[in-house]
XYZ file of C-alpha atoms in Angstrom:
742
model
C -51.877 -3.098 2.764
C -48.738 -3.997 0.732
C -46.860 -1.194 2.492
C -47.757 -2.772 5.837
C -46.521 -6.156 4.642
C -43.270 -4.578 3.444
C -42.836 -2.896 6.817
C -43.404 -6.213 8.622
C -40.928 -8.008 6.341
C -38.343 -5.273 7.007
C -38.909 -5.603 10.751
C -38.332 -9.360 10.590
C -35.242 -8.872 8.439
C -33.797 -6.407 10.940
C -33.653 -9.231 13.503
C -32.437 -11.916 11.056
C -30.363 -14.465 12.939
C -26.812 -14.802 11.671
C -24.295 -17.603 12.191
C -21.187 -16.965 14.326
C -18.402 -14.883 12.733
C -16.139 -17.895 12.117
C -18.970 -19.684 10.298
C -19.609 -16.623 8.128
C -16.005 -16.687 7.050
C -16.035 -20.444 6.419
C -19.105 -20.212 4.227
C -17.650 -17.417 2.125
C -14.337 -19.212 1.672
C -16.072 -22.502 0.904
C -17.677 -20.936 -2.171
C -14.405 -19.316 -3.223
C -15.689 -15.805 -2.634
C -13.355 -12.986 -1.684
C -14.251 -10.298 0.837
C -14.143 -7.772 -2.005
C -16.763 -9.719 -3.972
C -19.107 -9.893 -1.001
C -18.594 -6.198 -0.255
C -19.335 -5.263 -3.869
C -22.504 -7.378 -3.944
C -23.789 -5.841 -0.709
C -22.614 -2.334 -1.644
C -20.525 -1.898 1.489
C -16.830 -1.391 2.125
C -14.394 -4.259 2.306
C -13.515 -3.396 5.889
C -17.202 -3.648 6.793
C -17.423 -7.288 5.663
C -14.111 -8.006 7.389
C -15.586 -6.609 10.608
C -18.643 -8.857 10.284
C -16.438 -11.923 9.852
C -14.175 -11.041 12.757
C -17.122 -10.331 15.068
C -16.058 -6.727 15.689
C -19.252 -5.355 14.119
C -22.682 -6.668 13.164
C -24.582 -5.862 9.962
C -27.553 -3.551 10.157
C -30.564 -3.199 7.862
C -30.873 -3.196 4.921
C -27.560 -5.032 4.425
C -28.338 -7.495 7.233
C -31.220 -9.104 5.316
C -29.165 -9.511 2.135
C -26.189 -10.843 4.103
C -28.405 -13.357 5.923
C -29.834 -14.506 2.594
C -26.322 -15.015 1.198
C -25.218 -17.036 4.238
C -28.369 -19.143 4.136
C -27.766 -20.184 0.541
C -24.089 -20.870 1.188
C -24.951 -22.934 4.263
C -27.226 -25.103 2.142
C -24.377 -25.702 -0.316
C -21.622 -26.125 2.269
C -22.896 -27.539 5.572
C -20.388 -27.743 8.403
C -18.106 -30.787 7.841
C -18.245 -33.697 10.252
C -15.328 -34.043 12.652
C -14.006 -37.411 13.623
C -13.848 -38.328 17.316
C -16.112 -35.425 18.242
C -19.864 -34.805 18.146
C -21.049 -32.591 15.339
C -22.221 -29.243 16.696
C -25.434 -27.735 15.443
C -24.598 -25.342 12.611
C -26.703 -22.456 11.418
C -27.687 -22.722 7.758
C -29.294 -19.401 7.073
C -31.694 -16.690 8.152
C -35.103 -18.052 9.211
C -38.200 -17.300 7.208
C -40.769 -15.154 9.007
C -42.379 -17.168 11.754
C -39.856 -20.031 11.572
C -37.114 -21.053 13.934
C -33.496 -21.087 12.677
C -32.617 -24.238 10.725
C -29.816 -26.370 12.132
C -27.677 -28.865 10.269
C -25.700 -31.723 11.791
C -23.672 -32.918 8.828
C -22.762 -32.404 5.179
C -25.420 -32.910 2.563
C -24.754 -35.544 -0.138
C -25.322 -33.041 -2.923
C -22.593 -30.779 -1.496
C -20.097 -33.625 -1.748
C -21.169 -34.308 -5.314
C -20.699 -30.671 -6.276
C -17.112 -30.530 -5.059
C -15.911 -34.009 -5.987
C -14.357 -32.841 -9.244
C -12.741 -29.612 -8.045
C -9.064 -30.513 -8.050
C -8.893 -33.201 -10.699
C -6.394 -31.200 -12.775
C -4.144 -29.782 -10.089
C -0.558 -31.021 -9.610
C -0.177 -34.471 -8.169
C 0.458 -34.588 -4.437
C 0.779 -37.084 -1.660
C -2.307 -38.046 0.383
C -3.201 -36.166 3.529
C -1.373 -37.368 6.609
C -3.581 -38.970 9.230
C -2.731 -36.495 11.969
C -2.473 -33.394 9.799
C -4.559 -30.404 10.897
C -7.461 -29.428 8.672
C -6.313 -26.047 7.396
C -8.064 -26.001 4.034
C -10.832 -23.434 3.820
C -13.096 -25.464 1.530
C -14.825 -28.601 2.867
C -13.283 -31.872 1.722
C -16.036 -34.469 1.315
C -15.096 -38.125 1.455
C -15.685 -38.565 -2.280
C -13.220 -35.823 -3.234
C -9.796 -36.798 -4.515
C -7.413 -34.438 -2.744
C -4.386 -33.125 -4.600
C -3.000 -31.220 -1.647
C -1.235 -32.494 1.356
C -0.649 -31.295 4.860
C 2.636 -31.971 6.627
C 2.008 -34.187 9.611
C 4.244 -32.169 11.938
C 3.040 -28.651 11.191
C -0.027 -26.638 10.499
C -0.060 -25.663 6.859
C -1.433 -22.174 7.439
C -3.612 -20.260 9.888
C -7.313 -20.386 9.200
C -7.594 -16.752 8.112
C -5.088 -17.068 5.271
C -6.602 -15.669 2.058
C -7.536 -18.456 -0.325
C -6.923 -18.537 -4.060
C -9.077 -16.546 -6.447
C -12.156 -17.737 -8.294
C -10.372 -17.779 -11.681
C -9.656 -21.507 -12.303
C -6.313 -20.612 -13.860
C -5.189 -19.187 -10.525
C -7.187 -21.330 -8.117
C -4.122 -22.020 -5.941
C -3.457 -18.343 -5.333
C -0.891 -15.807 -6.519
C 2.233 -17.359 -5.056
C 3.893 -20.296 -3.346
C 6.803 -20.743 -0.966
C 8.983 -23.604 -2.198
C 10.712 -25.644 0.511
C 12.178 -29.119 1.048
C 10.864 -31.279 3.895
C 12.804 -33.671 6.126
C 12.233 -36.491 3.631
C 13.752 -34.553 0.760
C 10.417 -33.868 -0.930
C 10.036 -30.448 -2.541
C 6.803 -28.777 -1.422
C 5.027 -25.622 -2.553
C 3.152 -23.871 0.272
C 0.316 -21.892 -1.304
C -2.180 -19.454 0.169
C -5.229 -20.859 1.900
C -3.186 -23.651 3.486
C -2.719 -25.690 0.307
C 0.546 -27.632 -0.019
C 1.574 -29.135 -3.359
C 4.198 -31.713 -4.260
C 6.747 -30.288 -6.699
C 8.213 -32.854 -9.116
C 10.680 -30.424 -10.756
C 14.374 -31.316 -10.468
C 15.823 -28.063 -11.841
C 14.983 -24.388 -12.080
C 13.876 -24.638 -15.759
C 11.651 -27.600 -14.838
C 10.306 -25.634 -11.857
C 9.338 -22.774 -14.174
C 7.626 -25.190 -16.568
C 5.737 -26.866 -13.711
C 4.616 -23.504 -12.363
C 3.174 -22.378 -15.684
C 1.628 -25.684 -16.744
C 0.428 -27.311 -13.536
C 0.666 -25.163 -10.416
C -2.281 -22.886 -11.257
C -0.654 -19.863 -9.674
C -1.136 -16.245 -10.642
C -3.439 -13.317 -10.103
C -6.341 -11.884 -12.130
C -5.758 -8.464 -13.661
C -6.848 -5.383 -11.738
C -8.209 -3.455 -14.725
C -9.755 -4.220 -18.093
C -6.754 -3.428 -20.309
C -4.281 -4.716 -17.720
C -2.500 -8.041 -17.563
C -2.698 -10.944 -15.149
C -0.159 -11.138 -12.364
C 2.667 -13.569 -13.005
C 3.071 -16.416 -10.499
C 5.608 -15.810 -7.742
C 7.792 -18.527 -6.240
C 9.578 -17.815 -2.969
C 12.619 -20.062 -2.579
C 13.753 -21.033 0.907
C 17.372 -21.843 1.697
C 16.633 -25.560 1.432
C 15.103 -25.018 -2.005
C 18.126 -23.017 -3.119
C 20.421 -25.872 -2.186
C 18.189 -28.390 -3.970
C 18.256 -26.403 -7.209
C 21.975 -25.598 -7.190
C 21.786 -21.988 -6.101
C 23.867 -20.369 -3.360
C 22.180 -19.806 -0.019
C 23.897 -16.414 0.247
C 25.352 -14.145 -2.403
C 29.057 -13.402 -2.278
C 30.182 -9.822 -1.658
C 30.827 -9.357 -5.368
C 27.448 -10.842 -6.326
C 25.642 -8.753 -3.727
C 27.309 -5.608 -5.086
C 26.250 -6.539 -8.612
C 22.799 -7.546 -7.369
C 22.796 -10.840 -9.279
C 24.560 -14.083 -10.052
C 27.210 -13.997 -12.795
C 25.883 -14.775 -16.269
C 28.065 -17.871 -16.392
C 26.437 -19.517 -13.368
C 25.260 -23.057 -14.096
C 21.610 -22.260 -13.363
C 21.712 -19.307 -15.781
C 23.140 -21.668 -18.412
C 20.375 -24.201 -17.704
C 17.767 -21.532 -18.333
C 19.456 -20.426 -21.550
C 19.565 -24.009 -22.854
C 15.846 -24.343 -22.106
C 15.270 -21.088 -24.054
C 14.205 -19.119 -20.994
C 15.301 -15.497 -20.687
C 16.112 -13.233 -17.758
C 15.297 -9.530 -17.571
C 18.066 -6.943 -17.408
C 18.217 -7.278 -13.642
C 19.538 -10.818 -14.177
C 19.281 -13.677 -11.696
C 19.040 -11.666 -8.512
C 16.861 -11.519 -5.401
C 13.823 -10.790 -7.596
C 14.498 -12.734 -10.793
C 11.993 -12.710 -13.665
C 12.189 -15.709 -15.990
C 10.210 -15.482 -19.220
C 9.762 -16.315 -22.877
C 8.584 -13.630 -25.336
C 4.794 -13.418 -25.332
C 2.905 -15.224 -28.068
C -0.089 -13.038 -28.780
C -1.881 -12.471 -25.478
C -0.327 -15.523 -23.831
C 2.339 -14.701 -21.265
C 4.989 -17.112 -20.031
C 6.704 -15.524 -17.034
C 7.543 -16.632 -13.502
C 9.099 -14.466 -10.816
C 11.379 -15.725 -8.083
C 11.776 -14.141 -4.661
C 14.830 -15.214 -2.671
C 14.629 -13.981 0.942
C 18.118 -15.144 1.918
C 19.477 -12.861 -0.820
C 17.819 -9.901 0.951
C 14.764 -9.793 -1.321
C 12.569 -8.865 1.639
C 14.086 -5.658 3.016
C 13.931 -5.799 6.806
C 13.028 -2.093 6.949
C 9.687 -2.926 5.351
C 9.196 -6.667 5.851
C 10.769 -6.882 9.330
C 11.523 -10.559 10.067
C 9.369 -12.057 7.291
C 12.363 -13.820 5.734
C 12.793 -15.908 8.891
C 9.223 -17.220 9.004
C 8.391 -20.885 8.341
C 7.174 -21.531 4.769
C 3.457 -21.776 5.578
C 3.488 -18.562 7.618
C 5.487 -16.728 4.955
C 2.949 -17.884 2.349
C 0.154 -16.516 4.510
C 1.897 -13.166 4.992
C 2.865 -12.630 1.348
C -0.460 -14.061 0.191
C -2.371 -11.535 2.275
C -0.296 -8.703 0.823
C -0.800 -10.052 -2.699
C -4.558 -10.462 -2.265
C -5.015 -6.975 -0.858
C -2.384 -5.022 -2.809
C -0.767 -6.952 -5.671
C 1.658 -9.833 -6.026
C 5.077 -8.440 -4.990
C 7.206 -7.675 -8.042
C 10.353 -6.519 -6.333
C 10.925 -4.100 -3.493
C 7.915 -2.358 -1.998
C 8.892 0.698 -4.071
C 8.899 -1.309 -7.303
C 5.593 -2.918 -6.337
C 4.043 0.478 -5.601
C 4.998 1.682 -9.064
C 3.792 -1.543 -10.702
C 0.444 -1.104 -8.951
C 0.006 2.262 -10.670
C 0.642 0.657 -14.050
C -1.664 -2.263 -13.256
C -4.581 0.162 -12.984
C -3.486 2.354 -15.906
C -1.593 0.293 -18.517
C 0.083 2.270 -21.266
C -1.969 0.684 -24.048
C -5.203 -1.175 -24.641
C -6.748 -3.209 -27.446
C -8.624 -1.137 -30.013
C -12.051 -1.872 -31.381
C -12.021 -4.403 -34.244
C -11.152 -2.897 -37.610
C -12.805 -3.749 -40.922
C -11.030 -7.117 -40.941
C -12.009 -7.880 -37.370
C -8.477 -7.335 -36.062
C -7.623 -5.400 -32.923
C -4.561 -3.214 -32.537
C -2.678 -1.667 -29.648
C -3.686 1.912 -28.905
C -3.120 4.523 -26.201
C -5.047 3.823 -23.011
C -6.785 7.042 -21.869
C -5.852 7.952 -18.323
C -2.465 6.254 -18.554
C 1.014 7.679 -19.026
C 1.605 6.149 -22.457
C 4.303 3.693 -23.464
C 7.009 6.270 -24.212
C 8.754 8.439 -21.604
C 8.374 12.205 -21.743
C 10.942 14.800 -20.789
C 10.352 16.676 -17.573
C 10.601 20.442 -17.314
C 14.135 21.735 -16.612
C 13.061 22.964 -13.170
C 11.713 19.460 -12.349
C 14.943 17.692 -13.328
C 17.126 16.527 -10.421
C 20.823 17.338 -10.356
C 22.782 15.370 -12.930
C 19.888 15.062 -15.390
C 20.813 15.303 -19.093
C 18.726 18.500 -19.383
C 21.257 20.127 -17.036
C 24.371 18.876 -18.796
C 25.397 22.425 -19.802
C 25.440 23.747 -16.218
C 28.848 24.314 -14.594
C 30.023 21.243 -12.681
C 29.655 22.643 -9.173
C 26.711 24.929 -9.808
C 24.191 25.036 -6.954
C 20.719 25.713 -8.289
C 18.591 28.264 -6.444
C 14.847 27.989 -5.663
C 14.268 30.048 -8.810
C 15.942 27.279 -10.829
C 14.752 24.047 -9.262
C 11.441 22.702 -7.947
C 11.969 21.787 -4.275
C 8.751 20.100 -3.156
C 9.790 17.930 -0.226
C 8.276 16.798 3.066
C 8.601 18.926 6.197
C 11.728 18.898 8.337
C 11.141 21.867 10.650
C 11.642 22.637 14.319
C 11.808 25.713 16.544
C 12.779 26.527 20.133
C 10.090 26.199 22.772
C 8.537 29.404 24.095
C 8.673 30.205 27.820
C 5.058 29.116 28.170
C 5.744 25.819 26.370
C 8.720 25.138 28.637
C 6.305 25.179 31.555
C 4.305 22.343 30.019
C 4.938 18.820 31.201
C 5.255 16.831 27.989
C 5.829 16.779 24.271
C 3.179 14.719 22.467
C 3.625 13.610 18.870
C 0.798 12.800 16.468
C 1.372 11.046 13.156
C -0.796 11.203 10.021
C -1.864 7.769 8.785
C -0.847 7.040 5.198
C -0.170 10.731 4.696
C 1.213 10.485 1.164
C -1.593 8.174 0.103
C -4.097 10.730 1.405
C -2.198 13.407 -0.526
C -2.630 11.387 -3.713
C -6.378 10.920 -3.258
C -8.299 12.947 -5.833
C -5.157 14.740 -7.010
C -5.136 15.867 -10.649
C -1.699 15.224 -12.155
C -0.175 15.650 -15.578
C -0.277 12.711 -17.963
C 1.722 14.100 -20.869
C 4.650 16.395 -21.594
C 4.826 19.930 -20.145
C 4.079 23.102 -22.061
C 6.144 26.211 -21.283
C 4.060 29.350 -20.709
C 5.273 32.906 -20.011
C 3.409 35.117 -17.464
C 0.469 32.730 -17.186
C -2.674 33.321 -15.175
C -2.664 30.817 -12.337
C -5.197 28.013 -12.645
C -5.512 25.818 -9.527
C -7.026 23.042 -11.665
C -4.063 22.879 -14.045
C -1.191 20.633 -12.856
C 2.307 21.903 -13.425
C 5.234 23.831 -12.001
C 4.980 27.594 -11.453
C 7.665 30.222 -10.928
C 6.071 32.668 -8.508
C 7.030 34.903 -5.595
C 5.185 33.879 -2.405
C 7.347 35.843 0.041
C 4.468 38.296 0.610
C 2.245 35.659 2.249
C 1.974 36.629 5.928
C 1.001 33.731 8.195
C 0.039 36.079 11.005
C -3.032 37.036 8.967
C -4.665 34.364 6.851
C -8.088 33.698 5.460
C -10.230 30.890 6.834
C -13.314 30.564 4.687
C -14.621 34.105 4.311
C -13.008 35.441 7.494
C -9.475 36.683 8.182
C -7.767 35.102 11.210
C -4.942 36.563 13.314
C -2.191 34.090 14.315
C 1.332 34.147 15.717
C 3.203 33.720 12.445
C 6.558 33.401 14.222
C 5.452 30.050 15.693
C 4.331 28.587 12.375
C 6.347 26.940 9.604
C 5.950 28.314 6.119
C 3.845 25.973 3.963
C 6.012 26.767 0.950
C 9.399 25.310 1.938
C 10.457 21.958 3.422
C 12.448 23.657 6.175
C 9.520 25.918 7.027
C 11.470 29.104 6.280
C 9.765 32.033 4.589
C 10.537 32.326 0.834
C 12.851 35.176 -0.103
C 11.793 35.644 -3.714
C 10.530 33.823 -6.793
C 10.710 30.048 -6.599
C 9.267 27.036 -8.383
C 6.219 25.384 -6.820
C 3.789 22.631 -7.765
C 0.152 23.576 -8.335
C -1.151 22.547 -4.848
C 1.362 24.843 -3.124
C 0.414 27.901 -5.174
C -3.289 27.084 -4.803
C -2.831 27.075 -1.021
C -1.372 30.593 -1.123
C -4.558 31.686 -2.904
C -6.639 29.813 -0.322
C -4.887 31.780 2.443
C -6.178 34.969 0.841
C -3.182 36.219 -1.163
C -2.808 37.085 -4.820
C -0.250 35.281 -6.948
C 1.364 36.368 -10.210
C 3.432 33.576 -11.827
C 6.344 34.676 -13.980
C 6.361 31.486 -16.022
C 5.145 27.918 -15.793
C 5.412 24.431 -17.221
C 1.834 23.175 -17.306
C 0.270 19.921 -18.455
C -2.954 20.314 -20.359
C -3.337 16.552 -20.630
C -4.125 15.499 -17.084
C -6.284 13.310 -14.873
C -6.671 11.624 -11.493
C -4.084 8.986 -12.263
C -3.551 7.880 -8.659
C -7.162 7.458 -7.507
C -7.437 3.697 -8.083
C -3.935 3.220 -6.674
C -4.919 5.101 -3.538
C -8.196 3.197 -3.186
C -6.491 -0.189 -3.396
C -3.845 0.709 -0.807
C -6.359 2.385 1.494
C -8.605 -0.682 1.493
C -5.624 -2.976 2.046
C -4.444 -0.886 4.991
C -7.875 -0.643 6.628
C -8.617 -4.351 6.175
C -5.304 -5.344 7.712
C -5.689 -2.905 10.592
C -9.170 -4.372 11.178
C -7.527 -7.809 11.418
C -5.356 -6.294 14.143
C -8.360 -4.995 16.078
C -8.286 -1.383 14.899
C -11.571 -0.547 13.190
C -12.605 2.577 11.335
C -15.508 3.486 13.623
C -13.784 3.364 17.013
C -14.329 6.322 19.365
C -11.120 8.287 20.106
C -10.349 6.658 23.457
C -11.004 3.151 22.132
C -8.917 3.912 19.046
C -5.921 4.935 21.150
C -6.325 1.798 23.273
C -6.541 -0.419 20.185
C -3.425 1.183 18.690
C -1.478 0.548 21.885
C 0.283 -2.708 21.132
C -1.783 -3.619 18.065
C 1.281 -5.173 16.444
C 1.370 -7.872 19.117
C -2.145 -9.050 18.185
C -0.789 -10.713 15.050
C 2.875 -9.965 14.278
C 2.567 -11.306 10.734
C -0.326 -9.013 9.856
C 1.614 -6.164 11.470
C 4.366 -6.844 8.915
C 1.760 -6.573 6.150
C 0.799 -3.137 7.499
C 4.441 -2.028 7.371
C 4.779 -3.327 3.816
C 1.621 -1.520 2.691
C 2.852 1.780 4.111
C 6.255 1.242 2.481
C 4.496 0.548 -0.824
C 2.904 3.997 -0.645
C 6.076 5.918 0.155
C 8.280 3.801 -2.083
C 5.925 4.046 -5.044
C 5.820 7.843 -4.813
C 9.603 8.007 -4.405
C 10.136 5.725 -7.399
C 8.527 8.360 -9.628
C 11.819 10.263 -9.375
C 14.291 7.396 -9.074
C 17.903 8.540 -9.092
C 20.946 6.822 -10.660
C 21.975 3.607 -8.929
C 25.653 3.266 -9.779
C 26.258 1.335 -13.014
C 29.054 3.723 -13.954
C 26.726 6.693 -14.289
C 28.192 10.195 -14.648
C 26.384 13.556 -14.252
C 24.808 14.699 -17.476
C 24.263 11.173 -18.762
C 20.872 9.416 -18.823
C 20.267 6.616 -16.330
C 18.064 3.549 -16.659
C 14.961 4.903 -14.887
C 14.620 7.745 -17.425
C 13.642 5.226 -20.096
C 10.304 4.345 -18.503
C 7.106 6.425 -18.781
C 6.577 6.202 -15.014
C 9.637 8.357 -14.337
C 7.586 11.417 -13.480
C 9.153 13.821 -10.942
C 6.260 16.226 -11.486
C 3.741 13.695 -10.113
C 5.951 13.016 -7.099
C 6.276 16.766 -6.467
C 2.501 17.260 -6.680
C 1.806 14.480 -4.156
C 4.385 15.786 -1.677
C 3.158 19.354 -2.150
C -0.424 18.369 -1.426
C 0.605 16.268 1.572
C 2.535 19.171 3.102
C -0.317 21.590 2.410
C -2.847 19.201 3.970
C -0.744 19.108 7.108
C -0.297 22.876 7.271
C -4.031 23.453 6.836
C -4.750 21.327 9.930
C -2.029 23.122 11.878
C -3.649 26.483 11.109
C -7.131 25.273 12.031
C -5.819 23.915 15.330
C -3.851 27.075 16.113
C -6.781 29.382 15.325
C -9.110 27.416 17.591
C -6.801 26.490 20.506
C -3.851 28.883 20.356
C -1.491 25.881 20.284
C 1.363 25.680 17.783
C 3.622 22.742 16.875
C 7.214 22.795 18.058
C 8.493 20.330 15.461
C 7.309 18.659 12.261
C 8.978 15.834 10.389
C 7.246 14.583 7.254
C 3.886 13.395 8.629
C 4.577 13.806 12.392
C 3.809 16.932 14.425
C 4.859 17.549 18.051
C 3.036 19.796 20.549
C 3.989 20.883 24.071
C 1.041 20.079 26.357
C 0.046 19.270 29.921
C -0.773 15.606 29.549
C 0.485 12.470 27.874
C -2.199 11.731 25.293
C -3.376 13.437 22.095
C -6.766 13.756 23.792
C -5.124 16.161 26.238
C -4.802 18.803 23.516
C -6.989 17.823 20.544
C -10.266 19.801 20.805
C -12.953 17.120 20.887
C -16.413 18.280 21.921
C -19.032 15.642 22.658
C -16.882 13.148 20.810
C -16.615 15.304 17.683
C -13.305 16.770 16.467
C -12.593 20.280 15.263
C -13.857 20.551 11.648
C -10.867 20.665 9.313
C -8.404 20.028 12.156
C -6.690 16.984 13.600
C -8.867 13.916 14.067
C -7.934 10.605 15.670
C -8.656 7.528 13.597
C -7.228 4.824 11.393
C -8.318 6.217 8.025
C -5.664 7.787 5.762
C -5.310 11.457 6.645
C -6.394 10.979 10.270
C -3.848 10.820 13.073
C -2.611 8.428 15.707
C -0.418 8.837 18.779
C 3.231 8.764 17.746
C 4.853 9.107 21.172
C 5.239 11.164 24.340
C 8.387 12.505 25.977
C 8.916 15.073 28.716
C 9.695 18.704 27.974
C 12.864 18.251 30.057
C 13.918 15.468 27.694
C 13.317 17.728 24.696
C 15.260 20.656 26.096
C 18.050 18.346 27.190
C 18.607 16.725 23.820
C 18.376 20.059 22.001
C 21.021 21.496 24.310
C 23.227 18.428 23.930
C 22.855 17.905 20.177
C 22.284 21.419 18.906
C 19.380 23.834 18.787
C 18.312 22.731 15.309
C 17.620 19.144 16.359
C 14.194 17.995 15.125
C 12.439 16.443 18.125
C 9.779 14.889 15.906
C 12.403 12.447 14.654
C 12.865 10.916 18.101
C 9.531 11.486 19.835
C 8.480 7.860 19.398
C 10.961 6.252 21.788
C 13.245 9.096 22.845
C 16.417 7.402 21.592
C 18.887 9.690 19.833
C 20.689 7.280 17.520
C 22.100 9.541 14.824
C 22.558 13.144 13.786
C 19.711 15.228 12.473
C 20.774 14.797 8.883
C 18.437 12.015 7.862
C 16.245 9.198 8.946
């Protein structure tokens, strides 16, 4: 009988009534819950909860019952607030019990007001709310609550879907604030979630003190041994003028990347015993005092008018009003990490946030803890790379002749594809060239990748081990792409129409060369024996980038869901959603661009090159002093990304007989009769070719990059040279520069 009762309860739960999507979001935000917390509790993905709150999807059993229970309890704590000059609409307060009708509420409960009356009693003092200010705060504001925020009367503080501050009371106002000066001369700090604070500070040192003592800004740490994110202040031009800073850097200052050390603001900080990092007072200034135990005292400044927000990655973010800029940067911070410099710097910092160099040890006999190596991290000291992994000019190569050009047998050349070929006669008869682009290709390449954590070990004539990360000197010129293995079967292909998977230019190797482990493993996968001559392997290894990938993947998918592109869309609907998705919410589209730049920039930063500063070949440069300078990890990610792409190309060619005519990094171009990827991707009953190209928003899947006519392609190749890579211009067809770089 109990089984029957359970079945009946499950049936009722499957039809549990839920409040509207906007109310679901309000209830979550009212309790200070993040989407990640709800997703973790319900054991679903973050994007799934985001879809429920946006109304794009609806929960299904068994999650629906648990979600309804959560909303019911939240609705009892946070009934819909009354609105002046308007009747109060009936508001759902939870899933009905079996046999009962849904409960409706018409106003806030007294106990809810009592619970929230004390919430902001210790936040910075602020002016009262203006009478005609819009209600942008996500938490309800009962009449008995003393508000410490204020809303400008003339503008909306922030859109309703701005991420609110975290649940940690130390950081309840969010990770960052945009500091501006209003028309009355009052300095305001626009925080995430629509909160606006009065800023009493009259100088930069006082602003730093206020931020650390009163503003309650910052971000909880991402991992156990990690550290909390320092608060970020974004200074508008008006704020710069108020605090005695230039609105624009002079040519000399811009070249140096900072203000001169003798600037009056730098002197003010020195007198107040604040320090600046080696980068000085520049677009991303870090102001700190040496840590006392575990207590940190550090504030970071972002100055958009000094080009802190690179337009290649942040588009027009620097021109946004303060509240909108706070929403944009706050969303990025909540989903990725608080920006700590360029997107490249932030990408690298995100790796360290998940895998700090050290951690606290277990208490010793005296109860004291000590700093020790954190397993899975890179350690606190840099390690030398292998000579073949060193870029030109590295100190390991100081003894080479000045103009020596290293051969593939001397240097590891794992780079992204830049390959193109002439069209065949049959392809010239096609109507169009259609480009497809791999979403977050380098992030997908990092997923599950085993990389070295320590120093390399030199081995002579080693047996190849595909599970051992490193660099291998091996001859792969015998691999014939016209006959490759697919599973247990050998497949015949037209090797002349395929790029080699072993070189960036797609040319066949001519002899021994250095390769990262994924490249050599792919040669074995294709059915060919390999015999390395020597190798630099790393016996200490791990999946260092997994958490980094997961964070960026979730951030990308959640933001794309905000733009109407969900993970479960059928191919045709996906293409339609991607067409013009950036216009749905231009600010969130900027966040997408920044997330993608964080991936590429973070990987590139692993092999950062000299940046002036009087450097000469053979001398060390600043980046070599950090443990995250790891060209071997960068090479492994790029190798795996290129191999992933080539594997899909082979699967597609074996099944359809179609070959790409150009590849650039993560974009491949095919000559087809049609204008859409669906005109040549082999979908059957809505299912893609296993192991081949698949349309979708997830990292590793593809989207439509662009379509141009075959006549256009032949015309530009004839005009600009036969080696022109059409994949570079397939998006809009504009030829703006030579084929030497992006």
